[in-house]
Coordinates of C-alpha atoms in Angstrom, one line a residue:
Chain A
X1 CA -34.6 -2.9 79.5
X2 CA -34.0 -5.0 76.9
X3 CA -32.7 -4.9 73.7
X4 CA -35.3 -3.6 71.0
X5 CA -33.2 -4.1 67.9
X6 CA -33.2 -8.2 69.0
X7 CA -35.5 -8.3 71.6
X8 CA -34.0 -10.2 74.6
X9 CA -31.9 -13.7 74.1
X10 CA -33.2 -15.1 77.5
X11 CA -31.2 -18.6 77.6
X12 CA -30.8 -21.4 74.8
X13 CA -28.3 -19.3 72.7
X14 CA -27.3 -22.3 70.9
X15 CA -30.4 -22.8 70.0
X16 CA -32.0 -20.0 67.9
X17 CA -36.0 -19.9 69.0
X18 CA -37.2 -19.6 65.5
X19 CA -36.0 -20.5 62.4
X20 CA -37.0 -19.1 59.6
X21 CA -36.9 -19.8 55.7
X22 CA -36.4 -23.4 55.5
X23 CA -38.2 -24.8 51.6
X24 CA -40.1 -27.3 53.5
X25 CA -41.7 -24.9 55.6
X26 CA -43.7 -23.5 52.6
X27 CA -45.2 -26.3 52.2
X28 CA -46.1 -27.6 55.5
X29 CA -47.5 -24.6 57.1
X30 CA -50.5 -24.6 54.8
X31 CA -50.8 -28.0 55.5
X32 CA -50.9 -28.3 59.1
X33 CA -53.2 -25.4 59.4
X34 CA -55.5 -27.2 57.0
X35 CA -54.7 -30.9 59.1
X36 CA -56.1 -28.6 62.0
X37 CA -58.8 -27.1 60.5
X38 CA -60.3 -30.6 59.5
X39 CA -59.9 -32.0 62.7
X40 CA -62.2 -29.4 64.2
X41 CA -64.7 -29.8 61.7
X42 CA -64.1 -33.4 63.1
X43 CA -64.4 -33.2 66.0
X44 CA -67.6 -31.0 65.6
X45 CA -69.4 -34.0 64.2
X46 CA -68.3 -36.1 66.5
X47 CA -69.6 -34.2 69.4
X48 CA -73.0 -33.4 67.3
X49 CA -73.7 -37.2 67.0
X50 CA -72.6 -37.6 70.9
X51 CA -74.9 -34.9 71.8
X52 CA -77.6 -36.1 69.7
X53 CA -76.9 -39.8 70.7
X54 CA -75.7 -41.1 68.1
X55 CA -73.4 -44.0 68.0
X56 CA -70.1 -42.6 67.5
X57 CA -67.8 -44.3 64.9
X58 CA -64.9 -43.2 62.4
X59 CA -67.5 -42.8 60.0
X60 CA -68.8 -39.8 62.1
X61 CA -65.8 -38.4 62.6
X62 CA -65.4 -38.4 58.4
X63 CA -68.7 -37.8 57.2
X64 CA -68.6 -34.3 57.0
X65 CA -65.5 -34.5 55.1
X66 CA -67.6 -36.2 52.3
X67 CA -69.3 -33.0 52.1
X68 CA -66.0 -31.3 50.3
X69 CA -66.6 -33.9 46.9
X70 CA -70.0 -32.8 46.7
X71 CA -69.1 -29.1 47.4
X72 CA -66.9 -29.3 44.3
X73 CA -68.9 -30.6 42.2
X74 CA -71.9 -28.9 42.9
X75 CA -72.9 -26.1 40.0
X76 CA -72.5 -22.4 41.8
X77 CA -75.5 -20.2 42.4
X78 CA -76.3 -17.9 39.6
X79 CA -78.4 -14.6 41.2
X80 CA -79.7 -11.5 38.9
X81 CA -77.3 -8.7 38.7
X82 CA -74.9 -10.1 41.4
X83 CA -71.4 -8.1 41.2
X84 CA -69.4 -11.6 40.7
X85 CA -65.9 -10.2 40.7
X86 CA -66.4 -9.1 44.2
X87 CA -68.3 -12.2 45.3
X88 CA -65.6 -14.3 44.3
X89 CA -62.7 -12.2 45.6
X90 CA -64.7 -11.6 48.9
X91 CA -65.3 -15.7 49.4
X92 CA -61.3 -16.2 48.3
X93 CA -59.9 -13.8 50.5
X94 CA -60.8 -15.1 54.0
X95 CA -58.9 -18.8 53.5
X96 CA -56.2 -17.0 51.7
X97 CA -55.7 -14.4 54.7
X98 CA -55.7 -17.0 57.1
X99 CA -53.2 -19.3 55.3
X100 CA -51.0 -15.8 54.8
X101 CA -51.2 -15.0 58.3
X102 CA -49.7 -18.4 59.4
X103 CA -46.6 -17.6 57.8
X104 CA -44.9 -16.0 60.6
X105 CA -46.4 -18.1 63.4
X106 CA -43.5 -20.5 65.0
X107 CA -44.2 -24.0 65.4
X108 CA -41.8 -26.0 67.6
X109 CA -38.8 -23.3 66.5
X110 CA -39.9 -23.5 62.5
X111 CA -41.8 -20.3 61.0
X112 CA -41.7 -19.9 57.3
X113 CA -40.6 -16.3 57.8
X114 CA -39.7 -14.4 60.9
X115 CA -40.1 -11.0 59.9
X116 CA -39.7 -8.0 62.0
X117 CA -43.1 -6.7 62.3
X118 CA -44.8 -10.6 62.0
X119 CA -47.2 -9.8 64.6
X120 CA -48.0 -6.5 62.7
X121 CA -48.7 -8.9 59.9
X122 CA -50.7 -11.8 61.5
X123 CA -53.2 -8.8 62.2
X124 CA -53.5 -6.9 59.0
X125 CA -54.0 -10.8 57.8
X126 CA -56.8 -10.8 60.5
X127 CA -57.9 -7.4 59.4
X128 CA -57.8 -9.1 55.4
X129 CA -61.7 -10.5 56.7
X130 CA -63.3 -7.7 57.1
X131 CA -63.3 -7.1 53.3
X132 CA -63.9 -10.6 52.5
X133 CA -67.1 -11.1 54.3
X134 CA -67.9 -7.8 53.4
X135 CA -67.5 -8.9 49.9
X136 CA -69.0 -11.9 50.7
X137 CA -71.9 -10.3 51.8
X138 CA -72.1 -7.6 49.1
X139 CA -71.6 -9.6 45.9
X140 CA -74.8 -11.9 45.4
X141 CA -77.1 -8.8 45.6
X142 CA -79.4 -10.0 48.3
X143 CA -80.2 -8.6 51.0
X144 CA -79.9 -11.0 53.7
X145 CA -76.3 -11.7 52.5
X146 CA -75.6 -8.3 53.0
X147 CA -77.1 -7.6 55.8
X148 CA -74.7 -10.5 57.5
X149 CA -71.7 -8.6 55.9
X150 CA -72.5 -5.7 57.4
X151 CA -73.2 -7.7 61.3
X152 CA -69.9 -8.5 60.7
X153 CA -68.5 -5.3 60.4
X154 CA -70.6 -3.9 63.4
X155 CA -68.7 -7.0 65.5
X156 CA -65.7 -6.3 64.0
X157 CA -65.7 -2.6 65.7
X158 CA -66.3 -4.1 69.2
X159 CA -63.5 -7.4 68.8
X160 CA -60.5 -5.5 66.9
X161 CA -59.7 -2.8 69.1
X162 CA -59.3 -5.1 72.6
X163 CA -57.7 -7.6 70.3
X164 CA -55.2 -5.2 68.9
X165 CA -54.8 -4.2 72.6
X166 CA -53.8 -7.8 73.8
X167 CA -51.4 -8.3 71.0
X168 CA -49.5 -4.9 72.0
X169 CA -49.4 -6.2 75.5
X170 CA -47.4 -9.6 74.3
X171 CA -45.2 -7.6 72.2
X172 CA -44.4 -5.4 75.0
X173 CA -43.5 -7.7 77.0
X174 CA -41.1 -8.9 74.8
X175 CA -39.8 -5.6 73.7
X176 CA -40.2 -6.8 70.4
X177 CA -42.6 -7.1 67.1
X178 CA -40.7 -10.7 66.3
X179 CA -42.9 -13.4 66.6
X180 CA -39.6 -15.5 67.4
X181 CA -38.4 -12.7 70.2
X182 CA -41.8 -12.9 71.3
X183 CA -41.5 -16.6 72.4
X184 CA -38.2 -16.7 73.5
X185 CA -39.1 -13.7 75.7
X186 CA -41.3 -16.3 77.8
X187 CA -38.5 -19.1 78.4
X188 CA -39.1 -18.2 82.0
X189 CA -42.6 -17.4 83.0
X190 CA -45.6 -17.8 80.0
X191 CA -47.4 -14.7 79.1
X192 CA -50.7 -16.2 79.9
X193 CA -49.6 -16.6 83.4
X194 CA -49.4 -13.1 83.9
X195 CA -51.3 -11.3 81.1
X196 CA -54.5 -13.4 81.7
X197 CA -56.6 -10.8 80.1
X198 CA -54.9 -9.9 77.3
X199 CA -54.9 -13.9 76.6
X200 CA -58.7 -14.1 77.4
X201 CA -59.4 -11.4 75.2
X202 CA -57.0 -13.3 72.3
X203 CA -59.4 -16.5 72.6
X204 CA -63.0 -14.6 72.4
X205 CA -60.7 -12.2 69.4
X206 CA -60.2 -15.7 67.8
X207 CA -64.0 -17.1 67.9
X208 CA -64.8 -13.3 66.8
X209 CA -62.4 -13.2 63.4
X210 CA -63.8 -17.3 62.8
X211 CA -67.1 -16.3 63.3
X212 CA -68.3 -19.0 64.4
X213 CA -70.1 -19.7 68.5
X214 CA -71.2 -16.4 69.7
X215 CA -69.9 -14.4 67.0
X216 CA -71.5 -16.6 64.7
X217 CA -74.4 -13.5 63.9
X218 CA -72.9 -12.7 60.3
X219 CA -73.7 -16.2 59.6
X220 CA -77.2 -16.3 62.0
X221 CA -80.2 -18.6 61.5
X222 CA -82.1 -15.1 61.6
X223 CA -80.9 -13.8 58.2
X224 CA -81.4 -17.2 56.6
X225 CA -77.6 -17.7 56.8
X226 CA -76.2 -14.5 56.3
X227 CA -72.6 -14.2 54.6
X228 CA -73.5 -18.1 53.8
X229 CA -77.3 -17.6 52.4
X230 CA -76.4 -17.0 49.0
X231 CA -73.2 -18.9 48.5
X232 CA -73.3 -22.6 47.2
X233 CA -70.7 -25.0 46.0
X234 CA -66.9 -24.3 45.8
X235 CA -67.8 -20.9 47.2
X236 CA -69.8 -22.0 50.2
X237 CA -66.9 -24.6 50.6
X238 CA -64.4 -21.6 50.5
X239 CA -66.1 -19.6 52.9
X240 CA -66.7 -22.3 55.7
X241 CA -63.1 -23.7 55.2
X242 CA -62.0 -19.9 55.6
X243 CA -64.0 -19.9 58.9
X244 CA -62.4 -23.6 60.2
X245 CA -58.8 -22.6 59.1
X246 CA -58.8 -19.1 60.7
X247 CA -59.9 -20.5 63.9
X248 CA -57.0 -22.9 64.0
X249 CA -54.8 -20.2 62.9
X250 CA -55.7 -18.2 65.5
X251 CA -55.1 -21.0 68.5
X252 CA -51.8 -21.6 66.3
X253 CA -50.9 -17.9 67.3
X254 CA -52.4 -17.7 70.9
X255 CA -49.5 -20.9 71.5
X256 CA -46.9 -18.5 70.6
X257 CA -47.9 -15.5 71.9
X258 CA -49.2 -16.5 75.7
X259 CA -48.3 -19.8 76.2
X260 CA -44.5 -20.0 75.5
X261 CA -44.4 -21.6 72.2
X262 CA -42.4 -25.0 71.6
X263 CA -41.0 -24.6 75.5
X264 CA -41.6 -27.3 77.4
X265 CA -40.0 -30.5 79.3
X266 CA -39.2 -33.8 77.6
X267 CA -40.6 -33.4 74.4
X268 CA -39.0 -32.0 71.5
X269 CA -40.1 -28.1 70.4
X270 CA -42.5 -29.2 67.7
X271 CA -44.5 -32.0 69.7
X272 CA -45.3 -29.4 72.4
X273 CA -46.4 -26.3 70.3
X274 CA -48.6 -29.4 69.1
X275 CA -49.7 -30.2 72.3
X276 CA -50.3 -26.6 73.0
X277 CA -51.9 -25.4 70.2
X278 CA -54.6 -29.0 70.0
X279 CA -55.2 -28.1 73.9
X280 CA -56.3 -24.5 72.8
X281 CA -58.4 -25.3 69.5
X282 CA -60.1 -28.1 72.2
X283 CA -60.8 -25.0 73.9
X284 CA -62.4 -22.7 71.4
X285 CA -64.4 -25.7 70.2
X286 CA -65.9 -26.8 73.4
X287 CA -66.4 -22.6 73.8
X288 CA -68.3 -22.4 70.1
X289 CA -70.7 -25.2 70.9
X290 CA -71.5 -24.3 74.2
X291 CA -71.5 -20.0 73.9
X292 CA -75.0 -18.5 72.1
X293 CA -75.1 -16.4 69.6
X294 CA -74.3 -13.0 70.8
X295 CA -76.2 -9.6 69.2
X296 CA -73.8 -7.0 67.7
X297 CA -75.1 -4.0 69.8
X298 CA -74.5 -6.0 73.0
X299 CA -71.3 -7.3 72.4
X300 CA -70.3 -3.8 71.0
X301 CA -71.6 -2.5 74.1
X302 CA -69.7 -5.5 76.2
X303 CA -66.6 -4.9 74.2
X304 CA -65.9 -1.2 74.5
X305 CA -66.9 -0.6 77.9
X306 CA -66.0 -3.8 80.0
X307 CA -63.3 -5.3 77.6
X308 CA -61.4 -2.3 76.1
X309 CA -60.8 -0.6 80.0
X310 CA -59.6 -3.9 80.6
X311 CA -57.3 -4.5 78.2
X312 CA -55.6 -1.1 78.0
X313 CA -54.4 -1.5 81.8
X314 CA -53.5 -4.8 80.9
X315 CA -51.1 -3.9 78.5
X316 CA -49.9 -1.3 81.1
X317 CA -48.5 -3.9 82.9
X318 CA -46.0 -4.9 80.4
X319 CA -45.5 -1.6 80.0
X320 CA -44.4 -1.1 83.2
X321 CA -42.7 -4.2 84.1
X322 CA -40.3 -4.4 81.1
X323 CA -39.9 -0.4 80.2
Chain B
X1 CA -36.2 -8.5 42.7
X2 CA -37.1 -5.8 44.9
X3 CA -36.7 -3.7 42.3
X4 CA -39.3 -5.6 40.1
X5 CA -42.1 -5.7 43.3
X6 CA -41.9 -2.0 43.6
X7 CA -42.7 -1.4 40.1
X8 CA -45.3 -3.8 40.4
X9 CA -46.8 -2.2 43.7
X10 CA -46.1 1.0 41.9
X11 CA -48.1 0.6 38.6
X12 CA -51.0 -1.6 40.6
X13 CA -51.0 1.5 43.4
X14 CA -51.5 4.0 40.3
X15 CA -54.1 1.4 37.9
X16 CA -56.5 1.0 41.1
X17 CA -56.1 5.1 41.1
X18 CA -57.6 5.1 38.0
X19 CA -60.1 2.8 38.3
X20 CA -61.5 4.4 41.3
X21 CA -62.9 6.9 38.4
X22 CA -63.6 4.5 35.8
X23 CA -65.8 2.5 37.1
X24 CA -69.4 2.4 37.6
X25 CA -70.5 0.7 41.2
X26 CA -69.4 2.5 44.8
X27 CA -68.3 -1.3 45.8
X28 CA -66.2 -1.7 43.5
X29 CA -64.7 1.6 43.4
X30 CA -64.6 1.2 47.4
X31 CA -62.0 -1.5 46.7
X32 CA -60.2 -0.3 43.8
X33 CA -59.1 2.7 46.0
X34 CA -58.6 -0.2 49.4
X35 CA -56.3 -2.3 46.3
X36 CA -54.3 0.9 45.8
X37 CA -54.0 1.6 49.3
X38 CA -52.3 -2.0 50.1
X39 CA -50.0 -1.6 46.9
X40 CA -49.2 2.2 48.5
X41 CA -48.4 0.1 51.9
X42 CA -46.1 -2.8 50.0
X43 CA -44.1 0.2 48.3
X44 CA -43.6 1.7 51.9
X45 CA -42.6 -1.8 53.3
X46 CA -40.2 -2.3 50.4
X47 CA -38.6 0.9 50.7
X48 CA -37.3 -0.4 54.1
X49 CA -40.3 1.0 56.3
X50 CA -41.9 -2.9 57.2
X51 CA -43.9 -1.7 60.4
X52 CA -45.0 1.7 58.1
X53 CA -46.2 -0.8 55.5
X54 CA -47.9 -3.4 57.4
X55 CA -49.8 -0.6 59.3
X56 CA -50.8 1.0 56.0
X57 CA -52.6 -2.5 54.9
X58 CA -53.7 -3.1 58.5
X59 CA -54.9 0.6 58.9
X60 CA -56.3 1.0 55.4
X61 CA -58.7 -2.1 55.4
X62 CA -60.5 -1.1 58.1
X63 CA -60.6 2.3 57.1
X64 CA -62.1 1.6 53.5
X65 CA -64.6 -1.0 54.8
X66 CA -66.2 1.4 57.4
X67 CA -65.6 4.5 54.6
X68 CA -68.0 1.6 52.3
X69 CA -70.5 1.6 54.6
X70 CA -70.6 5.5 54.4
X71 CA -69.9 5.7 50.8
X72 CA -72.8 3.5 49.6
X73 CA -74.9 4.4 52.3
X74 CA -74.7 8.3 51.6
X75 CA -74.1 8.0 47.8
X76 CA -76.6 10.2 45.5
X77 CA -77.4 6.5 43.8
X78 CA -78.8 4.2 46.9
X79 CA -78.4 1.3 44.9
X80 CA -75.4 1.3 44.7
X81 CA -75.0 -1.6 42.1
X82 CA -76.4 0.8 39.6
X83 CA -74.0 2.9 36.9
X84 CA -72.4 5.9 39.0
X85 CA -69.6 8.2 38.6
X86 CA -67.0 9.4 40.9
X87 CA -66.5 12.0 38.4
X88 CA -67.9 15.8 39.0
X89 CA -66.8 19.3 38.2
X90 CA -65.0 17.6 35.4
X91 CA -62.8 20.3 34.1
X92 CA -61.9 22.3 37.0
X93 CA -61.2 18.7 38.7
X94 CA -58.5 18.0 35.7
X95 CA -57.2 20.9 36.2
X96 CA -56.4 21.0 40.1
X97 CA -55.1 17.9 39.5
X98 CA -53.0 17.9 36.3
X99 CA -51.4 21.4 38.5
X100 CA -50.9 19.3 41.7
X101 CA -49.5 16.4 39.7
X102 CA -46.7 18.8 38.0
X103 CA -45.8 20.7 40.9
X104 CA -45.3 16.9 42.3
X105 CA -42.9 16.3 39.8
X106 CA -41.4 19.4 39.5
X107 CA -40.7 19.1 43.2
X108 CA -38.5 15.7 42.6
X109 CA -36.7 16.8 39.9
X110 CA -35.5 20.0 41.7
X111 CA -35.5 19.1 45.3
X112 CA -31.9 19.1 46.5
X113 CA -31.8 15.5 47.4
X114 CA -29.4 15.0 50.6
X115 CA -26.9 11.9 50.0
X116 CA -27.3 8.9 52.5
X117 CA -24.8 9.6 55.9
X118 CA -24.6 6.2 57.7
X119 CA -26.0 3.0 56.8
X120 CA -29.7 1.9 56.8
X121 CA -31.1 0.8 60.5
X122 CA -31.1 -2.8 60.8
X123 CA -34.9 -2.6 62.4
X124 CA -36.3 0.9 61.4
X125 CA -39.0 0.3 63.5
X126 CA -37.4 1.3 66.3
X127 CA -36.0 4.4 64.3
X128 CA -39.7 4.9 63.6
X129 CA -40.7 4.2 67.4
X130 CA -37.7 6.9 68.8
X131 CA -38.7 9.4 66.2
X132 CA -42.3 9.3 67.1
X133 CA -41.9 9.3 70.8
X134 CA -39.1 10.9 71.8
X135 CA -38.2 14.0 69.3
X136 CA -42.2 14.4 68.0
X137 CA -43.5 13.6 71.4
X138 CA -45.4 16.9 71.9
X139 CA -46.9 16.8 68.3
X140 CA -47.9 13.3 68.8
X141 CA -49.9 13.9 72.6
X142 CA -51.2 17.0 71.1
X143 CA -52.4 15.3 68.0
X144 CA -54.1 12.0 69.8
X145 CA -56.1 15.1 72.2
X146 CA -57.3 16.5 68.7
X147 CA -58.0 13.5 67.4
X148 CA -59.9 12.1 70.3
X149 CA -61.4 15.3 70.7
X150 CA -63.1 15.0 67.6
X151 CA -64.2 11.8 68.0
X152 CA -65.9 12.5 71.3
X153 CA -67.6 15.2 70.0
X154 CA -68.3 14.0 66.7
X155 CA -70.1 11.3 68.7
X156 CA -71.8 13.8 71.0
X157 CA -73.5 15.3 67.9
X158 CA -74.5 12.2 66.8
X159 CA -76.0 10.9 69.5
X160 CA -79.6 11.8 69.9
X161 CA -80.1 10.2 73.3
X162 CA -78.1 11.3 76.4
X163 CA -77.5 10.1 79.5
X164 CA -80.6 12.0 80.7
X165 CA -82.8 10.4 78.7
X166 CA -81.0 7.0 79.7
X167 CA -80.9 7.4 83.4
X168 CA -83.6 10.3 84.0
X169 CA -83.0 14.0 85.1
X170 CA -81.5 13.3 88.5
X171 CA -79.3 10.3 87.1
X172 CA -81.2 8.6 89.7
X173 CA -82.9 5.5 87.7
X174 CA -81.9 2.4 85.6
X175 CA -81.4 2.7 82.2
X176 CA -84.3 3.3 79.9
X177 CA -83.2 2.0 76.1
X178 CA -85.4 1.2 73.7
X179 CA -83.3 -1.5 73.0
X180 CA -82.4 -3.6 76.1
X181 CA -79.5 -5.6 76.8
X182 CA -75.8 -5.0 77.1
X183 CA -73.8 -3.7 80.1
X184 CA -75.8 -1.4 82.8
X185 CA -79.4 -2.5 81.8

C-alpha cells in the first residue's frame, strides 16, 4: 500500500509532478482555460459552416467571436418583478466556478495550487452550477426559464452521483486526494487504460455539467431556450461562456485524472497535457454535435440503473488493487 | 491572515443566519441559508479540516438546491416571489432559541478545554479517514443501513406505481409506463 499522507513518489523524484504556487500561474490558468474555451466555440462554427457547406475561411472560424462586442454592448433584458440579485448571481456563478475549479488542475507539472483535497474542490466547483442555473433559471420570473433550471436539476441527480463515483475511483488509485499524487500515481500505466468506465462516465459527467449535446435540455429548443430564454446581453454572454469554459475545464481535468497528465515521450510536460487535453475537448465536441438531446427522466433512468452499478464496481477495482 | 478569513467566514456564516428570517422570498432565503452553509464549510477548512470543509460546500449545495425545490414547492405562498416570512410562533421561537444560544455559550466558557498533546497532522484527512473507518466503523455501517433504509422506504411510499403495475401480476410482461422510454421499455 502506499503512502496516504504523500501518496506514492513512483519515479522522477527530482522532478516534483506538480508545482504549485508559482505568480504566473494566477494569471495564466484563467487564460488558457478561456484560450480553450474560444477555440471550441471555434471550432463549432467551423464545423457548422462545413456541415452546412459553407466555404470555410478564418473568417468562420472568428465570426462568432464578433458576437462578444455586440453581447457587451447590448442593453440587458428588463422583465416585471424579476428577483435581479439572484439573476445576476446565478448567471455569474457558473464562469466563476469553472475558472475556480481550474485552480488545482496540473498542466504540464504547473497548478496554481495543489491542495490536499483538490479533487474534493474541482467537484464542489462542479457542484457551484447547480445553484447558478438554478438561479439562472429562477431570477427573470418566467416560466420557461425556470422550468430549464429545474431540467437541470432533474439531470443533475442522474450525472453527479456516477461522476462523483469515477472521481473516487482515480483518487483511489492513487491513494490520494492530490491532484499532483494523482498524476504521478499513473507514471506507469494511465488510469484510462484500466478504469475505462470511470473515464467514460468522466466525459458524458463533463458534456452533463457544460450542458451542452445531450444534456443540452436546460437550454432545449422546447422551452424556448430554457436557462438562456430570458437572458440577453452581458448575461447571456456570461452564461454561454460559463457553458464553453466548463467544458474545457472539464477535458483539462479528465487529462490529469485518466490520462497521465504532462507524461509522455519527447515533448516537454506542458506540450503533452496540451496535446492531451486539445485531443479530449476534440472529443467532447465531435460527441456534442453528433449526440441528441437526451430527456431528464431517461437519462435519470439510464444513469442510476445502468451507469451507477457500473461505476461503483469500477471503483472496486482500485479498491482492490491498491488497498 | 487566517485569522482575518475566519472572522470573515464567521460574521458572513452568522449575517446569512439572519437573513434567512429577514427576508421576504423562499429563493432568496433558500440561498441566504446555502451562503451561510459555505461560510460554515470555509471556517471548518480553516480550522485545519480541508476535506471536512470542501465536503460541507460540496455537500451543502446540492442539499439546499433540491431542499429549494421542496421549500418553494410546498411553501404556504406558491408564488414564491411574493412577501413571506420564515418567522412563526414568534415568542416561543425567541425563546427556545435565546435558551439554546446561552446554554451554547455557557458550554464554551465552562467546558474544561483539554490542551493540545502532539502536533497537528500534516493531512487530517487521513486522521478523518482512520477515525471514520477504523475506530467508528460499526457506527458508520450501521448508520449508511439507516440511512439507506430510509431512503428506500421513503421511496416506496412515494411511489404510487409498483412493479406490478409495471410488469403485470405474474411479472410476466414488458413494462407498461405511461411514459415510455429509458432502460427495460
Amino acid at each position: 500500500m502506499t503512502d496516504p499522507m504523500t501518496g506514492p513518489v513512483a519515479g522522477r523524484a527530482a522532478q516534483p509532478v506538480a508545482e504549485a504556487g508559482a505568480w504566473w500561474a494566477v494569471p495564466a490558468a484563467p487564460a488558457l482555460l478561456l484560450g480553450l474555451a474560444v477555440l471550441t466555440v471555434a471550432a463549432g462554427a467551423v464545423l457548422d459552416a462545413r456541415d452546412a457547406g459553407r466555404a470555410v475561411t478564418p473568417r468562420t472560424a472568428l465570426r462568432p467571436l464578433l458576437d462578444v462586442a455586440h453581447a457587451l454592448v447590448r442593453q440587458p433584458r428588463r422583465l416585471p418583478a424579476s428577483d435581479r440579485l439572484l439573476w445576476r448571481l446565478g448567471v455569474v456563478t457558473v464562469p466563476v466556478s469553472a475558472v475556480l475549479a481550474v485552480l488545482v488542475v496540473p498542466f504540464g507539472g504547473h497548478a496554481v495550487a495543489d491542495p490536499s483535497v483538490g479533487l474534493v474542490w474541482f467537484n464542489a466547483m462542479e457542484v457551484l452550477t447547480w445553484a447558478g442555473l438554478w438561479l439562472a433559471g429562477w431570477g427573470p420570473n418566467a416560466a420557461l426559464s425556470l422550468v430549464g433550471g429545474y431540467r437541470f436539476l432533474a439531470q443533475g441527480l442522474a450525472y453527479e452521483l456516477p461522476l462523483m463515483f469515477a472521481l473516487i475511483s482515480a483518487a483511489t488509485g492513487a491513494g490520494s486526494l492530490r491532484t499532483g499524487a494523482i498524476v504521478a500515481a499513473q507514471q506507469d500505466l494511465w488510469f484510462a487504460v484500466w478504469m475505462p468506465v470511470a473515464f467514460a462516465v468522466h466525459l458524458l459527467g463533463v458534456l452533463a455539467f457544460s450542458f451542452t449535446g445531450p444534456f443540452a435540455y436546460p437550454t432545449g429548443r422546447d422551452l424556448a431556450g430554457g436557462v438562456l430564454g430570458e437572458v440577453g446581453g452581458a448575461d447571456r454572454l456570461l452564461l454561454r461562456a460559463g457553458r464553453r469554459l466548463w467544458l474545457a475545464a472539464g477535458a483539462a481535468m479528465a487529462v490529469p485524472l485518466f490520462l497521465g497528465g504532462g507524461a509522455g515521450p519527447g515533448l516537454p510536460a506542458w506540450a503533452w497535457s496540451l496535446v492531451k487535453t486539445l485531443l479530449v475537448l476534440a472529443v467532447l465536441v465531435a460527441a456534442e454535435r453528433r449526440l441528441p438531446v437526451l430527456r431528464a427522466d431517461r437519462w435519470v433512468e439510464f444513469a442510476w440503473v445502468v451507469l451507477l452499478p457500473l461505476s461503483v464496481v469500477q471503483a472496486l477495482v482500485p479498491a482492490l488493487v491498491v488497498l | 491572515m487566517t485569522e482575518v478569513l475566519l472572522a470573515v467566514s464567521g460574521v458572513a456564516a452568522l449575517t446569512g443566519g439572519v437573513l434567512v428570517f429577514t427576508l421576504d422570498s423562499m429563493a432568496r432565503v433558500t440561498f441566504a441559508l446555502l451562503g451561510s452553509l459555505v461560510c460554515v464549510g470555509g471556517v471548518v477548512a480553516l480550522l485545519g479540516l480541508p476535506y471536512l470543509g470542501v465536503v460541507i460546500v460540496l455537500m451543502m449545495v446540492m442539499e439546499m438546491l433540491i431542499m429549494a425545490v421542496f421549500m418553494v414547492a410546498y411553501m404556504m405562498n406558491p408564488a414564491g416571489l411574493m412577501p413571506m416570512s420564515m418567522l412563526h410562533n414568534k415568542r416561543g421561537a425567541a425563546a427556545v432559541s435565546g435558551g439554546v444560544f446561552l446554554a451554547l455559550v455557557a458550554g464554551i466558557a465552562l467546558a474544561p478545554w483539554p490542551d493540545r498533546a502532539g502536533a497537528p497532522p500534516r493531512d487530517s484527512t487521513v486522521q478523518v479517514g482512520a477515525e471514520l473507518m477504523r475506530g467508528q466503523m460499526l457506527t458508520m455501517v450501521t448508520l449508511g443501513f439507516v440511512l439507506l433504509a430510509t431512503m428506500v422506504s421513503a421511496t416506496v411510499l412515494a411511489t404510487r406505481r409498483g412493479r406490478y403495475d409495471r410488469f403485470g401480476d405474474d411479472l410476466d410482461r414488458p413494462a407498461h409506463d405511461p411514459v415510455s422510454g429509458g432502460v427495460g421499455r
